[in-house]
CSV table of C-alpha atoms and ligand atoms in Angstrom, one decimal:
chain,number,residue,atom,x,y,z
A,1,UNK,CA,48.2,343.8,1.3
A,2,UNK,CA,50.2,340.7,2.2
A,3,UNK,CA,50.5,340.6,6.1
A,4,UNK,CA,52.7,337.4,7.5
A,5,UNK,CA,50.4,335.9,9.8
A,6,UNK,CA,50.4,335.2,13.9
A,7,UNK,CA,51.5,331.7,13.4
A,8,UNK,CA,53.1,329.5,15.9
A,9,UNK,CA,55.3,328.1,13.6
A,10,UNK,CA,58.0,325.1,14.7
A,11,UNK,CA,61.6,325.9,13.9
A,12,UNK,CA,61.6,322.2,12.2
A,13,UNK,CA,59.5,323.9,9.2
A,14,UNK,CA,60.8,327.2,9.4
A,15,UNK,CA,64.1,325.8,9.0
A,16,UNK,CA,62.7,323.2,5.8
A,17,UNK,CA,61.1,326.6,4.1
A,18,UNK,CA,64.6,328.1,3.9
A,19,UNK,CA,66.4,325.4,2.8
A,20,UNK,CA,63.3,325.1,0.0
A,21,UNK,CA,64.3,328.4,-1.4
A,22,UNK,CA,68.1,327.3,-1.4
A,23,UNK,CA,67.1,324.6,-3.8
A,24,UNK,CA,65.0,326.8,-5.4
A,25,UNK,CA,67.4,329.0,-6.4
A,26,UNK,CA,70.1,325.9,-7.2
A,27,UNK,CA,67.5,324.9,-10.1
A,28,UNK,CA,67.7,328.3,-11.4
A,29,UNK,CA,65.1,330.7,-9.5
A,30,UNK,CA,66.9,333.8,-9.9
A,31,UNK,CA,64.6,336.9,-9.1
A,32,UNK,CA,65.1,337.8,-5.6
A,33,UNK,CA,61.4,338.9,-5.5
A,34,UNK,CA,60.3,335.2,-5.8
A,35,UNK,CA,62.8,333.6,-3.4
A,36,UNK,CA,61.9,336.4,-1.2
A,37,UNK,CA,58.1,335.6,-1.7
A,38,UNK,CA,59.1,332.0,-1.1
A,39,UNK,CA,60.7,332.7,1.7
A,40,UNK,CA,57.5,334.1,3.6
A,41,UNK,CA,54.2,332.3,2.4
A,42,UNK,CA,54.0,329.7,5.5
A,43,UNK,CA,52.9,326.6,3.0
A,44,UNK,CA,51.5,324.6,5.9
A,45,UNK,CA,48.6,326.5,5.9
A,46,UNK,CA,47.4,325.2,2.5
A,47,UNK,CA,48.5,321.6,3.0
A,48,UNK,CA,46.5,318.9,4.1
A,49,UNK,CA,46.7,317.9,7.6
A,50,UNK,CA,49.0,314.7,8.6
A,51,UNK,CA,51.2,315.5,6.1
A,52,UNK,CA,53.9,317.4,8.0
A,53,UNK,CA,57.1,315.8,6.1
A,54,UNK,CA,55.7,316.6,2.9
A,55,UNK,CA,55.1,320.5,3.1
A,56,UNK,CA,58.2,321.7,2.1
A,57,UNK,CA,59.1,319.0,-0.3
A,58,UNK,CA,59.7,320.3,-3.9
A,59,UNK,CA,56.5,318.1,-5.1
A,60,UNK,CA,53.2,318.9,-5.8
A,61,UNK,CA,51.0,317.2,-3.6
A,62,UNK,CA,47.6,316.1,-3.5
A,63,UNK,CA,44.4,318.4,-2.0
A,64,UNK,CA,41.4,316.3,-2.8
A,65,UNK,CA,38.9,316.7,-5.5
A,66,UNK,CA,41.5,315.3,-7.7
A,67,UNK,CA,43.7,318.1,-7.2
A,68,UNK,CA,47.1,319.1,-6.7
A,69,UNK,CA,49.0,322.3,-5.0
A,70,UNK,CA,51.3,322.7,-7.2
A,71,UNK,CA,55.2,322.3,-6.7
A,72,UNK,CA,56.9,324.7,-5.3
A,73,UNK,CA,59.4,324.7,-8.1
A,74,UNK,CA,56.8,325.5,-10.7
A,75,UNK,CA,55.2,328.0,-8.2
A,76,UNK,CA,58.1,330.3,-9.0
A,77,UNK,CA,58.7,329.9,-11.8
A,78,UNK,CA,55.2,330.4,-13.3
A,79,UNK,CA,55.7,333.5,-10.7
A,80,UNK,CA,59.4,334.7,-12.4
A,81,UNK,CA,57.6,334.8,-15.6
A,82,UNK,CA,55.1,337.2,-15.0
A,83,UNK,CA,57.9,340.2,-14.3
A,84,UNK,CA,56.0,341.4,-11.8
A,85,UNK,CA,56.1,345.1,-10.4
A,86,UNK,CA,54.8,346.2,-6.7
A,87,UNK,CA,50.5,347.3,-7.4
A,88,UNK,CA,49.9,345.0,-10.8
A,89,UNK,CA,46.6,343.2,-10.9
A,90,UNK,CA,46.6,339.9,-11.0
A,91,UNK,CA,44.1,337.4,-12.0
A,92,UNK,CA,44.8,333.5,-11.3
A,93,UNK,CA,43.2,330.6,-13.2
A,94,UNK,CA,43.0,327.6,-10.4
A,95,UNK,CA,43.3,328.5,-7.1
A,96,UNK,CA,42.9,325.3,-5.7
A,97,UNK,CA,44.6,325.2,-2.4
A,98,UNK,CA,45.5,328.7,-2.6
A,99,UNK,CA,49.4,328.8,-1.9
A,100,UNK,CA,50.0,330.7,-5.7
A,101,UNK,CA,47.3,333.3,-4.9
A,102,UNK,CA,49.5,334.3,-1.7
A,103,UNK,CA,52.8,333.9,-3.5
A,104,UNK,CA,51.5,336.6,-5.5
A,105,UNK,CA,50.1,338.6,-2.8
A,106,UNK,CA,53.4,338.3,-0.9
A,107,UNK,CA,55.0,340.0,-4.2
A,108,UNK,CA,53.1,342.9,-3.6
A,109,UNK,CA,50.3,342.8,-6.3
A,110,UNK,CA,46.7,342.9,-6.2
A,111,UNK,CA,45.2,339.0,-6.6
A,112,UNK,CA,42.3,338.0,-8.3
A,113,UNK,CA,41.8,334.3,-8.2
A,114,UNK,CA,38.8,332.3,-10.0
A,115,UNK,CA,38.2,328.5,-9.1
A,116,UNK,CA,35.7,326.0,-11.0
A,117,UNK,CA,35.3,324.1,-7.6
A,118,UNK,CA,33.1,326.0,-5.5
A,119,UNK,CA,34.6,323.7,-1.9
A,120,UNK,CA,37.7,324.2,-2.6
A,121,UNK,CA,37.1,327.6,-3.1
A,122,UNK,CA,35.7,327.7,0.0
A,123,UNK,CA,38.6,326.5,1.9
A,124,UNK,CA,41.0,328.9,0.3
A,125,UNK,CA,39.4,331.7,0.8
A,126,UNK,CA,39.4,331.0,5.0
A,127,UNK,CA,43.3,331.0,4.8
A,128,UNK,CA,43.9,333.4,2.2
A,129,UNK,CA,41.7,335.9,4.6
A,130,UNK,CA,44.7,335.8,7.4
A,131,UNK,CA,47.2,336.8,4.9
A,132,UNK,CA,45.8,339.0,2.5
A,133,UNK,CA,42.2,340.3,2.7
A,134,UNK,CA,42.0,342.4,-0.1
A,135,UNK,CA,42.4,339.4,-2.2
A,136,UNK,CA,39.5,338.7,-4.5
A,137,UNK,CA,38.0,335.2,-4.9
A,138,UNK,CA,35.9,334.2,-7.8
A,139,UNK,CA,33.5,331.1,-8.1
A,140,UNK,CA,33.5,329.9,-11.7
A,141,UNK,CA,34.8,329.0,-15.0
A,142,UNK,CA,38.3,331.1,-15.4
A,143,UNK,CA,38.8,330.1,-19.2
A,144,UNK,CA,36.6,333.1,-19.6
A,145,UNK,CA,38.9,335.3,-17.4
A,146,UNK,CA,37.1,338.4,-15.1
A,147,UNK,CA,35.8,340.3,-17.7
A,148,UNK,CA,33.9,342.5,-14.9
A,149,UNK,CA,37.9,343.2,-14.0
A,150,UNK,CA,39.8,343.0,-16.9
A,151,UNK,CA,42.0,344.4,-18.2
A,152,UNK,CA,45.1,342.8,-15.8
A,153,UNK,CA,48.8,343.2,-16.0
A,154,UNK,CA,49.5,339.7,-15.7
A,155,UNK,CA,47.5,336.5,-16.2
A,156,UNK,CA,48.4,333.4,-15.0
A,157,UNK,CA,47.0,329.6,-15.5
A,158,UNK,CA,47.8,327.1,-13.0
A,159,UNK,CA,45.9,324.3,-15.1
A,160,UNK,CA,46.8,322.6,-18.6
A,161,UNK,CA,45.1,323.9,-21.5
A,162,UNK,CA,44.5,322.4,-24.9
A,163,UNK,CA,45.5,326.1,-26.6
A,164,UNK,CA,45.8,329.4,-25.4
A,165,UNK,CA,41.9,330.7,-24.5
A,166,UNK,CA,41.3,333.9,-26.7
A,167,UNK,CA,39.3,335.7,-23.6
A,168,UNK,CA,42.6,335.7,-21.7
A,169,UNK,CA,44.6,337.5,-24.0
A,170,UNK,CA,42.0,340.3,-24.6
A,171,UNK,CA,41.8,341.1,-21.2
A,172,UNK,CA,45.6,341.8,-20.9
A,173,UNK,CA,46.7,345.6,-20.7
A,174,UNK,CA,48.8,346.5,-23.6
A,175,UNK,CA,52.4,344.9,-22.4
A,176,UNK,CA,50.5,342.3,-20.0
A,177,UNK,CA,51.8,338.9,-19.5
A,178,UNK,CA,50.0,335.5,-20.0
A,179,UNK,CA,51.2,332.7,-17.8
A,180,UNK,CA,50.0,329.1,-19.1
A,181,UNK,CA,50.8,325.4,-19.7
A,182,UNK,CA,49.6,324.6,-22.9
A,183,UNK,CA,49.6,320.9,-24.4
A,184,UNK,CA,47.6,318.2,-26.7
A,185,UNK,CA,47.7,316.1,-24.1
A,186,UNK,CA,45.9,317.0,-20.3
A,187,UNK,CA,48.8,315.5,-18.7
A,188,UNK,CA,51.8,317.2,-20.3
A,189,UNK,CA,52.7,320.6,-21.4
A,190,UNK,CA,55.0,323.0,-22.1
A,191,UNK,CA,55.0,326.5,-20.7
A,192,UNK,CA,54.2,329.6,-22.5
A,193,UNK,CA,54.4,333.1,-22.2
A,194,UNK,CA,52.4,335.6,-24.5
A,195,UNK,CA,53.0,339.4,-24.3
A,196,UNK,CA,49.8,341.9,-25.8
A,197,UNK,CA,51.9,344.2,-27.8
A,198,UNK,CA,50.5,347.6,-28.9
A,199,UNK,CA,48.1,346.9,-32.0
A,200,UNK,CA,46.8,343.8,-30.6
A,201,UNK,CA,49.9,342.3,-31.6
A,202,UNK,CA,51.4,339.3,-29.3
A,203,UNK,CA,54.6,337.7,-28.8
A,204,UNK,CA,54.9,334.4,-27.8
A,205,UNK,CA,57.7,332.5,-26.0
A,206,UNK,CA,57.5,328.5,-25.0
A,207,UNK,CA,59.8,327.6,-22.0
A,208,UNK,CA,59.9,323.9,-20.7
A,209,UNK,CA,57.4,320.8,-20.1
A,210,UNK,CA,55.4,320.4,-17.1
A,211,UNK,CA,52.5,318.3,-15.8
A,212,UNK,CA,49.3,320.4,-14.5
A,213,UNK,CA,45.9,319.0,-14.2
A,214,UNK,CA,43.8,319.6,-16.6
A,215,UNK,CA,42.0,323.1,-17.2
A,216,UNK,CA,37.8,322.7,-17.4
A,217,UNK,CA,35.9,324.8,-18.8
A,218,UNK,CA,34.9,326.5,-22.4
A,219,UNK,CA,38.2,327.5,-23.4
A,220,UNK,CA,39.7,324.6,-21.7
A,221,UNK,CA,39.2,320.9,-22.4
A,222,UNK,CA,35.5,321.2,-22.4
A,223,UNK,CA,35.1,323.5,-25.4
A,224,UNK,CA,33.1,322.1,-28.2
A,225,UNK,CA,35.1,320.9,-31.0
B,301,LIG,N1,46.9,327.6,-7.8
B,301,LIG,C1,46.5,325.9,-7.2
B,301,LIG,C2,46.8,324.8,-8.4
B,301,LIG,C3,45.8,324.6,-8.5
B,301,LIG,S1,45.5,322.8,-9.1
B,301,LIG,C4,47.7,325.9,-6.2
B,301,LIG,O1,49.1,326.5,-5.6
B,301,LIG,O2,47.2,325.4,-5.2
B,301,LIG,C5,44.8,323.6,-10.6
B,301,LIG,C6,43.0,323.9,-10.1
B,301,LIG,O3,42.5,324.6,-11.3
B,301,LIG,C7,42.1,323.0,-9.6
B,301,LIG,O4,41.9,323.7,-8.4
B,301,LIG,C8,41.0,322.8,-10.8
B,301,LIG,O5,39.7,322.7,-9.9
B,301,LIG,C9,40.8,324.5,-10.8
B,301,LIG,N2,40.6,324.6,-12.2
B,301,LIG,C10,40.7,323.7,-13.3
B,301,LIG,N3,39.5,324.2,-14.7
B,301,LIG,C11,39.6,325.7,-14.1
B,301,LIG,C12,38.3,326.6,-14.8
B,301,LIG,N4,38.0,326.3,-15.6
B,301,LIG,N5,38.4,327.7,-13.9
B,301,LIG,C13,38.6,327.9,-12.9
B,301,LIG,N6,39.5,326.9,-12.4
B,301,LIG,C14,39.7,325.5,-13.0
């Protein structure tokens, strides 16, 4: 279960986080649960040292290994599209800094997250354990999902895919939602939500444009064409 960590936090940071939540509301994030979650996760825990003034800016930021911590708006937007209920079983592909996983945990869901870069996973794991000791982290190619733990109520991909990975749709429960940025170019995607209906039918909805780092792996940009 998510617990707010016992950290010493300056009034400055706490105030900046409140302002960020207000900014997200103005940019169209309307779910009270999502705004609440964004307001309780200390983003500084997932942020590189010495860049304090960037922590609560609504922007992505480099975290090493050519990867980024997602922009808060993007984190909130994807979380809102997932339509989560307390207790849902949720798979995230691309743990990265761990920030999005923490926001999911703060939504009261059970989080499984897969990361392909072992050093990033190790760093994220240290922080996430302090917030939620039930988060389950895995090292590997998340484009194939996590068959051993399927099915999921929701799957969130936080890297840009060339197309929707079939493996991920197959690992949704009926009624389950896959939220994934998809685009022909590695750096420009449309946000998509695919809902698995009864009888293996799916419904696809397409939302706005985003820029994510590429999804690697067998059903990502490393697929054999
Ligand atoms: N959710 C992250 C953002 C991560 S950026 C956050 O909140 O900070 C995307 C991440 O996806 C990177 O860490 C990248 O290494 C990872 N990634 C890319 N392809 C992957 C794959 N096939 N399986 C698992 N992780 C992948």
